[in-house]
């Protein structure tokens, strides 16, 4: 269906553009401006040019935390996305039970973000936590404060618990929208379960999946609250992600460097998102992917 | 034959039982602790089952105010997102116009902007116009990520309504306003439900903006919970407050349970 061309449609965009201009564009321009200044107080700022950027890029700890953030995103995406799709596929087979399962999966989404880590820390507490007591009884040593691997396991588990529901909800919604005739035709042709998934289901949920990938990438790449609450980036910087470094700059009132760091983080996120959208757009123009 | 039918259903049951265990265990822990006395008090012993934690939540004015503040800014935010998002979504769904694709990408980009990046200038900007410590400020700033989500969801629902529907209404002599409010909105009601759900949950649980914009007053639930942590934290009280904070979210899940399963279809 071809949409008519009408620039009067801009009038309908005005309220949204005004709000976004005030709360998003204006602050972003301000961050860009701050990033070239050394800010002593909010009224006295000294122009320093690209000094902050150079300082950050030359700092090995920036690259180390960038690597950690990328690794964290890779782990989180490779666990949550396949697991979420698999659960959504299983849900197609349980009929009306799918609704209570969806409601259960949506529960962690409504937990205040600062309590996600709080709930998990309590759960694994050896004195009062159900899981912590079980681990202690089983004689397994779990020390997330001083063992980097254990901190990582805890953050990945808490993040997966938090966001798995979103992956399942979006995957399930688009999977259940596939007409039954598609699967019936495949069954008559004797297609295997894998073939049905690859050639029918996966292309049909590609749109929802790209949104899921994008949202999960950004939110995991910029993870802050959970990582900060669980171990404040420790032990010995093993979970210092890029957003924790940014938070550190803001807390120590090094606003100029914080702004430069924020711009760098934003540009990284934006360029990955842009590349991703371009790849998706390129794919969807190929004949087999059009619907 | 019977065996082969049984086996997958047992495996399926086990898979969902494992999932339920993983998802529900932290909630079970939270609810259990919320009914437990975790700090010693006169006349009670520690570890005893109690309702004191809940009584404290509703007796303390700072905690009651926090619940109220959260409700106010979330409702404001949802209203703003619908009021600005509906016309924008209609424009994108129904018309081509100069720059439409760029606007969509910009909207996605703003949804992807990490809150930490914008926190400092937003604080300064809002301090200038007197929006710090007010629920209005938080409601506005949450539009950074909620308005793009609202436009994106509503657009997919409006696009699913055939254009003939609009044309028939206009031929019948309805004004644009009457068509929009009286005809289109009822048709896409499930989409509005899903939008409200997503705006609600993202706004209710957000921490970064809520923290920087509430320096002295107007603290939301998330900050009230944070403030309960200290040298000697009353974990039972923290958990009771957490359980209370879940109630509106759980109610939202209940209201949109059928829509989040069926209605939310994303077009490629």
Coordinates of C-alpha atoms in Angstrom, one line a residue:
Chain A
X1 CA 0.0 0.0 0.0
X2 CA 1.5 3.3 -1.1
X3 CA 1.1 6.2 1.4
X4 CA 0.1 9.6 0.1
X5 CA 2.7 12.3 0.3
X6 CA 1.7 15.2 2.6
X7 CA 3.9 17.6 4.4
X8 CA 1.0 18.7 6.5
X9 CA 1.6 15.5 8.4
X10 CA 4.4 17.5 10.1
X11 CA 1.7 19.4 12.0
X12 CA 0.8 16.1 13.8
X13 CA 4.5 15.6 14.7
X14 CA 4.8 19.0 16.5
X15 CA 3.8 17.9 20.1
X16 CA 6.2 14.9 20.0
X17 CA 9.0 17.0 18.4
X18 CA 8.6 19.8 21.0
X19 CA 8.9 17.3 23.9
X20 CA 11.8 15.4 22.4
X21 CA 13.5 18.7 21.5
X22 CA 13.3 19.8 25.1
X23 CA 14.2 16.6 26.9
X24 CA 16.6 15.0 24.4
X25 CA 18.0 17.3 21.7
X26 CA 18.8 20.2 23.9
X27 CA 20.5 18.1 26.6
X28 CA 22.5 16.2 24.0
X29 CA 23.8 19.5 22.4
X30 CA 24.7 20.6 26.0
X31 CA 26.7 17.4 26.6
X32 CA 28.5 17.9 23.3
X33 CA 29.4 21.5 24.4
X34 CA 30.5 20.5 27.9
X35 CA 32.8 17.8 26.5
X36 CA 35.1 20.6 25.1
X37 CA 35.3 22.4 28.5
X38 CA 36.9 22.1 31.8
X39 CA 34.0 22.8 34.2
X40 CA 34.9 24.2 37.6
X41 CA 31.5 25.5 38.6
X42 CA 28.4 25.5 36.4
X43 CA 29.1 29.2 35.6
X44 CA 32.9 29.0 35.0
X45 CA 34.0 26.7 32.2
X46 CA 37.3 26.8 30.4
X47 CA 37.6 25.8 26.8
X48 CA 40.0 22.9 26.5
X49 CA 39.2 21.6 23.0
X50 CA 39.4 17.9 22.4
X51 CA 41.7 17.4 25.4
X52 CA 39.2 15.1 27.3
X53 CA 38.7 12.9 24.3
X54 CA 42.4 12.4 23.8
X55 CA 42.9 11.7 27.5
X56 CA 40.2 9.1 27.5
X57 CA 41.3 7.4 24.3
X58 CA 44.9 7.2 25.5
X59 CA 43.8 5.7 28.8
X60 CA 44.1 1.9 28.8
X61 CA 41.4 1.5 31.4
X62 CA 38.9 3.0 29.0
X63 CA 39.7 0.2 26.4
X64 CA 39.6 -2.4 29.1
X65 CA 36.2 -1.4 30.3
X66 CA 35.0 -1.1 26.7
X67 CA 36.1 -4.7 26.2
X68 CA 34.3 -5.8 29.4
X69 CA 31.1 -4.1 28.3
X70 CA 31.3 -5.7 24.8
X71 CA 31.9 -9.1 26.4
X72 CA 29.0 -8.6 28.8
X73 CA 26.7 -7.7 25.9
X74 CA 27.9 -10.7 23.9
X75 CA 27.3 -13.1 26.8
X76 CA 23.9 -11.6 27.7
X77 CA 22.6 -11.6 24.1
X78 CA 23.8 -15.1 23.4
X79 CA 22.0 -16.4 26.4
X80 CA 18.8 -14.4 26.5
X81 CA 17.9 -14.2 22.8
X82 CA 18.1 -18.0 21.9
X83 CA 16.6 -18.9 25.3
X84 CA 13.8 -16.4 24.9
X85 CA 12.9 -17.6 21.4
X86 CA 13.0 -21.2 22.6
X87 CA 10.6 -20.5 25.4
X88 CA 8.3 -18.6 23.0
X89 CA 8.3 -21.6 20.7
X90 CA 7.5 -23.9 23.6
X91 CA 4.7 -21.6 24.6
X92 CA 3.0 -22.1 21.3
X93 CA 2.4 -25.7 22.4
X94 CA 0.7 -25.0 25.7
X95 CA -2.4 -23.2 24.4
X96 CA -4.3 -21.1 27.0
X97 CA -1.5 -21.7 29.6
X98 CA 0.6 -19.2 27.6
X99 CA -1.2 -16.3 29.2
X100 CA -0.2 -17.1 32.8
X101 CA 3.3 -18.0 31.7
X102 CA 3.6 -14.6 30.0
X103 CA 2.3 -12.8 33.1
X104 CA 4.9 -14.6 35.2
X105 CA 7.6 -13.7 32.7
X106 CA 6.5 -10.0 32.8
X107 CA 6.8 -9.8 36.6
X108 CA 10.6 -9.0 36.8
X109 CA 10.0 -6.1 34.3
X110 CA 8.0 -4.2 36.9
X111 CA 10.6 -4.5 39.7
X112 CA 12.3 -1.2 40.5
X113 CA 15.7 -1.3 38.9
X114 CA 17.6 -0.7 42.1
X115 CA 15.9 -3.7 43.6
X116 CA 16.8 -6.2 40.9
X117 CA 20.3 -6.5 42.4
X118 CA 18.9 -6.1 45.9
X119 CA 16.6 -9.1 45.5
X120 CA 19.4 -11.3 44.0
X121 CA 21.9 -10.3 46.7
X122 CA 19.3 -11.2 49.4
X123 CA 18.6 -14.5 47.6
X124 CA 22.2 -15.6 47.7
X125 CA 22.9 -14.3 51.2
X126 CA 24.2 -17.3 53.1
X127 CA 22.4 -16.3 56.3
X128 CA 18.9 -15.3 55.1
X129 CA 18.8 -16.2 51.3
X130 CA 17.0 -19.4 50.1
X131 CA 19.6 -19.9 47.4
X132 CA 22.5 -18.8 49.6
X133 CA 21.6 -21.3 52.3
X134 CA 21.2 -24.1 49.7
X135 CA 24.6 -23.3 48.2
X136 CA 26.2 -23.3 51.6
X137 CA 24.6 -26.6 52.6
X138 CA 25.8 -28.1 49.3
X139 CA 29.3 -27.0 50.3
X140 CA 29.8 -24.9 47.2
X141 CA 32.0 -21.9 47.8
X142 CA 30.3 -18.8 46.2
X143 CA 32.0 -15.5 46.9
X144 CA 30.8 -12.8 44.6
X145 CA 32.6 -10.0 46.5
X146 CA 36.1 -11.3 45.8
X147 CA 35.9 -13.8 43.0
X148 CA 35.5 -12.1 39.6
X149 CA 33.9 -15.1 37.9
X150 CA 31.2 -15.3 40.6
X151 CA 30.4 -11.5 40.3
X152 CA 30.0 -12.0 36.6
X153 CA 27.7 -15.0 37.1
X154 CA 25.6 -13.1 39.5
X155 CA 25.2 -10.0 37.2
X156 CA 24.5 -12.2 34.2
X157 CA 21.9 -14.2 36.2
X158 CA 20.2 -11.1 37.5
X159 CA 20.2 -9.4 34.1
X160 CA 18.7 -12.6 32.4
X161 CA 16.1 -12.8 35.1
X162 CA 15.2 -9.2 34.6
X163 CA 15.0 -9.1 30.8
X164 CA 14.1 -12.7 29.6
X165 CA 10.4 -11.8 29.8
X166 CA 10.8 -8.9 27.2
X167 CA 12.5 -11.3 24.7
X168 CA 9.8 -13.9 25.2
X169 CA 6.9 -11.5 25.0
X170 CA 8.1 -9.9 21.8
X171 CA 9.1 -13.3 20.2
X172 CA 5.8 -15.0 21.3
X173 CA 3.7 -12.1 20.0
X174 CA 5.1 -12.3 16.6
X175 CA 5.3 -16.1 16.5
X176 CA 1.6 -16.4 17.4
X177 CA 0.7 -14.0 14.6
X178 CA 2.0 -16.5 11.9
X179 CA -1.1 -17.9 10.2
X180 CA -1.7 -21.6 11.0
X181 CA -1.8 -22.4 7.2
X182 CA 1.9 -21.8 6.9
X183 CA 2.8 -24.5 9.4
X184 CA 0.1 -26.9 8.0
X185 CA 1.6 -26.5 4.5
X186 CA 5.1 -27.2 5.9
X187 CA 3.8 -30.3 7.7
X188 CA 2.2 -31.6 4.5
X189 CA 5.6 -31.1 2.7
X190 CA 7.2 -33.1 5.5
X191 CA 9.4 -30.3 6.7
X192 CA 11.5 -30.9 9.8
X193 CA 11.1 -28.8 12.9
X194 CA 14.4 -27.1 12.2
X195 CA 13.4 -26.3 8.6
X196 CA 10.1 -24.8 9.8
X197 CA 11.9 -22.6 12.2
X198 CA 14.6 -21.5 9.7
X199 CA 12.4 -20.9 6.7
X200 CA 9.0 -19.9 8.2
X201 CA 9.3 -18.8 11.8
X202 CA 12.6 -17.0 11.8
X203 CA 11.9 -14.7 8.8
X204 CA 8.5 -13.8 10.2
X205 CA 9.8 -12.8 13.6
X206 CA 12.9 -11.0 12.2
X207 CA 11.3 -7.6 12.7
X208 CA 10.5 -8.2 16.4
X209 CA 13.9 -9.9 16.9
X210 CA 15.8 -6.9 15.5
X211 CA 14.1 -4.7 18.1
X212 CA 14.8 -7.2 20.8
X213 CA 18.5 -7.4 19.8
X214 CA 18.8 -3.6 19.6
X215 CA 17.2 -2.9 23.0
X216 CA 19.0 -5.8 24.7
X217 CA 22.3 -4.6 23.2
X218 CA 22.0 -1.0 24.3
X219 CA 20.7 -1.8 27.8
X220 CA 23.3 -4.5 28.5
X221 CA 26.1 -2.4 27.0
X222 CA 25.2 0.5 29.2
X223 CA 24.4 -1.6 32.3
X224 CA 24.8 0.5 35.4
X225 CA 22.5 0.0 38.3
X226 CA 22.8 -3.8 38.7
X227 CA 26.6 -3.8 38.3
X228 CA 27.0 -0.9 40.6
X229 CA 24.8 -2.3 43.4
X230 CA 26.3 -5.8 43.2
X231 CA 30.0 -5.0 43.5
X232 CA 30.6 -1.4 42.5
X233 CA 32.7 -2.6 39.5
X234 CA 34.9 -5.0 41.6
X235 CA 36.6 -7.2 42.5
X236 CA 39.6 -5.1 41.3
X237 CA 37.7 -3.6 38.4
X238 CA 36.7 -6.9 37.0
X239 CA 33.1 -5.6 36.4
X240 CA 33.9 -2.0 35.7
X241 CA 31.8 -1.4 32.6
X242 CA 31.9 1.8 30.6
X243 CA 28.8 3.3 32.3
X244 CA 30.4 2.7 35.7
X245 CA 33.4 4.8 34.6
X246 CA 31.1 7.5 33.5
X247 CA 29.2 7.4 36.8
X248 CA 32.5 7.7 38.6
X249 CA 33.4 10.9 36.6
X250 CA 30.0 12.4 37.4
X251 CA 30.3 11.6 41.1
X252 CA 33.7 13.1 41.3
X253 CA 32.4 16.3 39.6
X254 CA 34.8 15.9 36.6
X255 CA 32.0 17.1 34.4
X256 CA 34.0 17.9 31.3
X257 CA 35.5 14.4 31.1
X258 CA 32.2 12.9 32.0
X259 CA 30.6 14.7 29.1
X260 CA 33.4 13.6 26.7
X261 CA 33.0 10.0 28.0
X262 CA 29.2 10.2 27.6
X263 CA 29.6 11.4 24.0
X264 CA 32.0 8.5 23.2
X265 CA 29.6 6.0 24.7
X266 CA 26.7 7.5 22.9
X267 CA 28.6 7.4 19.5
X268 CA 29.6 3.7 20.0
X269 CA 26.0 2.8 20.8
X270 CA 24.7 4.8 17.9
X271 CA 27.1 3.5 15.3
X272 CA 26.3 -0.1 16.3
X273 CA 22.6 0.6 16.1
X274 CA 23.0 2.4 12.8
X275 CA 25.0 -0.5 11.3
X276 CA 22.4 -2.9 12.6
X277 CA 19.5 -1.0 11.1
X278 CA 21.4 -0.7 7.7
X279 CA 22.0 -4.4 7.6
X280 CA 18.3 -5.1 8.5
X281 CA 17.1 -2.7 5.8
X282 CA 19.4 -4.2 3.2
X283 CA 18.1 -7.7 4.1
X284 CA 14.5 -6.8 4.1
X285 CA 14.7 -5.5 0.5
X286 CA 15.7 -9.0 -0.7
X287 CA 12.7 -10.8 -2.2
X288 CA 12.6 -13.7 0.3
X289 CA 12.4 -11.5 3.3
X290 CA 9.5 -9.3 2.1
X291 CA 6.1 -10.2 3.5
Chain B
X1 CA 2.1 -44.3 20.6
X2 CA 0.9 -43.2 24.0
X3 CA 4.5 -43.1 25.3
X4 CA 5.6 -40.8 22.5
X5 CA 2.8 -38.5 23.2
X6 CA 3.5 -38.5 26.9
X7 CA 7.2 -37.8 26.7
X8 CA 7.1 -34.4 25.2
X9 CA 4.4 -33.2 27.5
X10 CA 6.5 -34.3 30.6
X11 CA 9.6 -32.7 29.1
X12 CA 7.5 -29.5 28.4
X13 CA 6.2 -29.5 32.0
X14 CA 9.7 -29.9 33.4
X15 CA 11.0 -27.0 31.2
X16 CA 8.2 -24.7 32.4
X17 CA 8.7 -25.8 36.0
X18 CA 12.4 -24.9 35.8
X19 CA 11.5 -21.6 34.2
X20 CA 9.0 -20.9 37.0
X21 CA 11.6 -21.7 39.6
X22 CA 14.1 -19.3 38.1
X23 CA 11.6 -16.5 37.7
X24 CA 9.7 -16.9 41.0
X25 CA 12.4 -17.8 43.5
X26 CA 13.5 -14.1 44.0
X27 CA 9.9 -13.1 44.5
X28 CA 9.3 -15.9 47.0
X29 CA 12.3 -14.7 48.9
X30 CA 11.2 -11.1 48.8
X31 CA 7.6 -11.9 50.0
X32 CA 8.9 -14.2 52.8
X33 CA 11.3 -11.6 54.1
X34 CA 8.6 -8.9 53.9
X35 CA 6.6 -10.8 56.5
X36 CA 9.7 -11.4 58.7
X37 CA 11.1 -9.2 61.5
X38 CA 14.7 -8.6 60.5
X39 CA 15.7 -6.0 63.1
X40 CA 15.3 -6.7 66.8
X41 CA 12.5 -4.7 68.5
X42 CA 11.2 -4.6 72.0
X43 CA 8.7 -7.4 72.7
X44 CA 9.5 -9.3 69.5
X45 CA 12.2 -11.7 68.6
X46 CA 14.2 -11.4 65.3
X47 CA 13.0 -13.8 62.6
X48 CA 9.4 -13.9 63.8
X49 CA 6.6 -13.7 61.3
X50 CA 5.0 -10.2 61.4
X51 CA 3.0 -7.6 59.7
X52 CA 5.0 -4.8 61.2
X53 CA 7.0 -4.1 58.0
X54 CA 3.8 -3.4 56.1
X55 CA 2.4 -1.3 58.9
X56 CA 5.6 0.7 58.9
X57 CA 5.4 1.3 55.1
X58 CA 2.0 2.9 55.4
X59 CA 2.7 4.7 58.7
X60 CA 5.8 6.5 57.5
X61 CA 4.9 9.7 55.7
X62 CA 8.1 9.6 53.6
X63 CA 7.3 6.2 52.2
X64 CA 3.6 7.1 51.6
X65 CA 4.7 10.3 49.8
X66 CA 7.1 8.3 47.6
X67 CA 4.3 6.0 46.5
X68 CA 2.1 9.0 45.7
X69 CA 4.9 10.8 43.9
X70 CA 5.6 7.7 41.7
X71 CA 1.9 7.3 40.8
X72 CA 1.6 11.0 39.9
X73 CA 4.7 11.2 37.6
X74 CA 4.0 7.8 35.9
X75 CA 0.4 8.8 35.1
X76 CA 1.6 12.2 33.8
X77 CA 4.2 10.5 31.7
X78 CA 1.7 8.0 30.2
X79 CA -0.7 10.9 29.4
X80 CA 2.0 12.9 27.8
X81 CA 3.2 9.9 25.7
X82 CA -0.3 9.2 24.5
X83 CA -1.2 12.8 23.8
X84 CA 2.0 13.5 21.7
X85 CA 2.5 9.9 20.5
X86 CA -0.9 9.3 19.0
X87 CA -0.9 12.1 16.4
X88 CA 2.8 11.4 15.6
X89 CA 2.1 7.7 15.1
X90 CA -0.9 8.5 12.9
X91 CA 1.3 10.8 10.7
X92 CA 4.0 8.2 10.3
X93 CA 1.5 5.3 9.7
X94 CA -0.6 7.2 7.1
X95 CA 1.6 9.7 5.3
X96 CA 4.9 10.0 3.6
X97 CA 6.5 13.4 4.3
X98 CA 9.8 15.1 3.9
X99 CA 12.2 13.7 6.5
X100 CA 9.9 10.9 7.8
X101 CA 12.6 8.2 7.7
X102 CA 15.1 10.5 9.5
X103 CA 12.6 11.2 12.2
X104 CA 12.1 7.5 12.8
X105 CA 15.8 6.9 13.1
X106 CA 16.2 9.9 15.4
X107 CA 13.4 8.6 17.6
X108 CA 15.1 5.2 17.8
X109 CA 18.5 6.9 18.5
X110 CA 16.9 8.8 21.5
X111 CA 15.4 5.6 22.8
X112 CA 18.9 4.2 22.6
X113 CA 20.5 7.1 24.4
X114 CA 21.7 5.9 27.8
X115 CA 20.1 8.0 30.6
X116 CA 23.5 8.5 32.3
X117 CA 24.7 10.4 29.1
X118 CA 21.9 13.0 29.5
X119 CA 21.6 13.1 33.2
X120 CA 23.9 16.1 33.9
X121 CA 22.6 18.6 31.3
X122 CA 19.0 17.6 32.1
X123 CA 19.6 18.4 35.7
X124 CA 21.1 21.9 34.8
X125 CA 18.3 22.6 32.3
X126 CA 15.5 21.5 34.7
X127 CA 17.1 23.5 37.6
X128 CA 16.9 26.6 35.4
X129 CA 13.2 26.2 34.7
X130 CA 12.3 25.0 38.1
X131 CA 11.5 21.4 37.3
X132 CA 13.8 19.8 39.8
X133 CA 12.1 18.0 42.8
X134 CA 8.8 17.9 41.0
X135 CA 7.0 14.9 39.6
X136 CA 6.4 17.0 36.4
X137 CA 10.1 17.0 35.7
X138 CA 10.4 13.3 36.0
X139 CA 7.3 12.8 33.9
X140 CA 8.8 15.0 31.2
X141 CA 12.2 13.4 31.2
X142 CA 10.9 9.9 31.0
X143 CA 9.5 10.9 27.6
X144 CA 13.1 10.5 26.3
X145 CA 12.7 6.8 26.1
X146 CA 8.9 6.3 26.4
X147 CA 7.7 8.6 23.7
X148 CA 9.7 6.8 20.9
X149 CA 8.4 3.5 22.3
X150 CA 4.8 4.8 22.3
X151 CA 5.1 6.1 18.7
X152 CA 6.6 2.9 17.5
X153 CA 3.9 0.6 19.1
X154 CA 1.0 2.9 18.2
X155 CA 2.3 3.3 14.6
X156 CA 2.2 -0.5 14.1
X157 CA -1.4 -0.7 15.4
X158 CA -2.6 2.2 13.3
X159 CA -1.0 0.8 10.2
X160 CA -2.9 -2.4 10.8
X161 CA -6.2 -0.5 10.4
X162 CA -7.1 -0.3 6.7
X163 CA -7.0 3.2 5.3
X164 CA -10.6 2.7 4.0
X165 CA -11.7 3.0 7.6
X166 CA -10.5 6.6 7.7
X167 CA -11.9 7.4 4.3
X168 CA -15.3 6.0 5.2
X169 CA -15.4 8.2 8.3
X170 CA -14.5 11.3 6.4
X171 CA -17.1 10.5 3.7
X172 CA -19.7 10.2 6.5
X173 CA -18.8 13.9 7.3
X174 CA -16.9 13.4 10.5
X175 CA -14.3 16.0 11.4
X176 CA -10.7 14.9 11.8
X177 CA -11.0 15.5 15.6
X178 CA -14.2 13.4 15.8
X179 CA -12.7 10.7 13.7
X180 CA -9.5 10.6 15.8
X181 CA -11.1 10.6 19.2
X182 CA -14.4 8.9 18.5
X183 CA -13.5 6.3 15.8
X184 CA -9.8 5.6 15.6
X185 CA -8.9 5.4 19.3
X186 CA -11.6 2.8 20.1
X187 CA -10.4 0.7 17.2
X188 CA -6.8 0.7 18.4
X189 CA -7.7 0.4 22.1
X190 CA -5.6 -2.8 22.5
X191 CA -2.6 -1.0 21.1
X192 CA -3.2 1.9 23.6
X193 CA -3.3 -0.7 26.4
X194 CA 0.0 -2.2 25.3
X195 CA 1.5 1.4 25.0
X196 CA 0.3 2.3 28.5
X197 CA 1.8 -0.9 29.8
X198 CA 5.3 -0.3 28.4
X199 CA 5.3 3.4 29.3
X200 CA 4.2 2.5 32.8
X201 CA 6.7 -0.1 33.5
X202 CA 9.7 1.8 32.0
X203 CA 8.7 4.9 34.0
X204 CA 7.8 3.2 37.3
X205 CA 11.1 1.3 37.6
X206 CA 13.6 3.9 36.2
X207 CA 16.4 5.0 38.6
X208 CA 19.0 7.3 37.0
X209 CA 16.8 10.3 36.2
X210 CA 14.6 9.8 39.2
X211 CA 17.7 10.1 41.4
X212 CA 19.3 13.2 39.8
X213 CA 16.0 15.1 39.6
X214 CA 14.9 14.6 43.2
X215 CA 17.5 16.3 45.4
X216 CA 15.3 17.2 48.4
X217 CA 11.7 16.6 47.7
X218 CA 9.4 14.6 45.3
X219 CA 11.3 11.4 45.8
X220 CA 9.8 8.4 44.0
X221 CA 9.5 4.8 45.3
X222 CA 12.8 3.8 43.8
X223 CA 14.7 6.5 45.8
X224 CA 12.6 5.8 48.9
X225 CA 13.8 2.2 48.8
X226 CA 17.4 3.2 48.3
X227 CA 17.1 5.5 51.3
X228 CA 16.2 2.6 53.5
X229 CA 19.7 1.1 53.0
X230 CA 22.1 2.1 55.7
X231 CA 24.5 1.0 58.4
X232 CA 21.9 -1.3 59.8
X233 CA 19.4 -2.1 57.1
X234 CA 16.0 -3.3 58.0
X235 CA 15.8 -5.9 55.1
X236 CA 12.2 -6.8 56.1
X237 CA 11.1 -3.2 55.7
X238 CA 13.0 -2.9 52.3
X239 CA 11.3 -6.0 51.1
X240 CA 7.8 -4.9 52.3
X241 CA 8.3 -1.6 50.4
X242 CA 9.5 -3.6 47.3
X243 CA 6.3 -5.7 47.5
X244 CA 4.1 -2.6 47.7
X245 CA 6.0 -1.1 44.8
X246 CA 5.1 -4.2 42.7
X247 CA 1.4 -3.9 43.2
X248 CA 0.6 -1.3 40.5
X249 CA 2.9 -3.2 38.0
X250 CA 1.2 -6.5 38.7
X251 CA -2.2 -4.8 38.2
X252 CA -1.0 -3.5 34.9
X253 CA 0.2 -6.9 33.8
X254 CA -3.3 -8.3 34.8
X255 CA -5.1 -5.7 32.7
X256 CA -3.1 -6.2 29.5
X257 CA -2.5 -9.9 29.9
X258 CA -4.4 -10.8 26.8
X259 CA -3.1 -7.9 24.7
X260 CA 0.6 -8.5 25.4
X261 CA 0.0 -12.1 24.2
X262 CA -2.0 -11.4 21.1
X263 CA -2.1 -7.8 20.2
X264 CA 1.6 -6.9 20.0
X265 CA 2.6 -7.7 16.5
X266 CA 5.6 -5.9 15.1
X267 CA 5.7 -5.4 11.3
X268 CA 9.1 -6.0 9.6

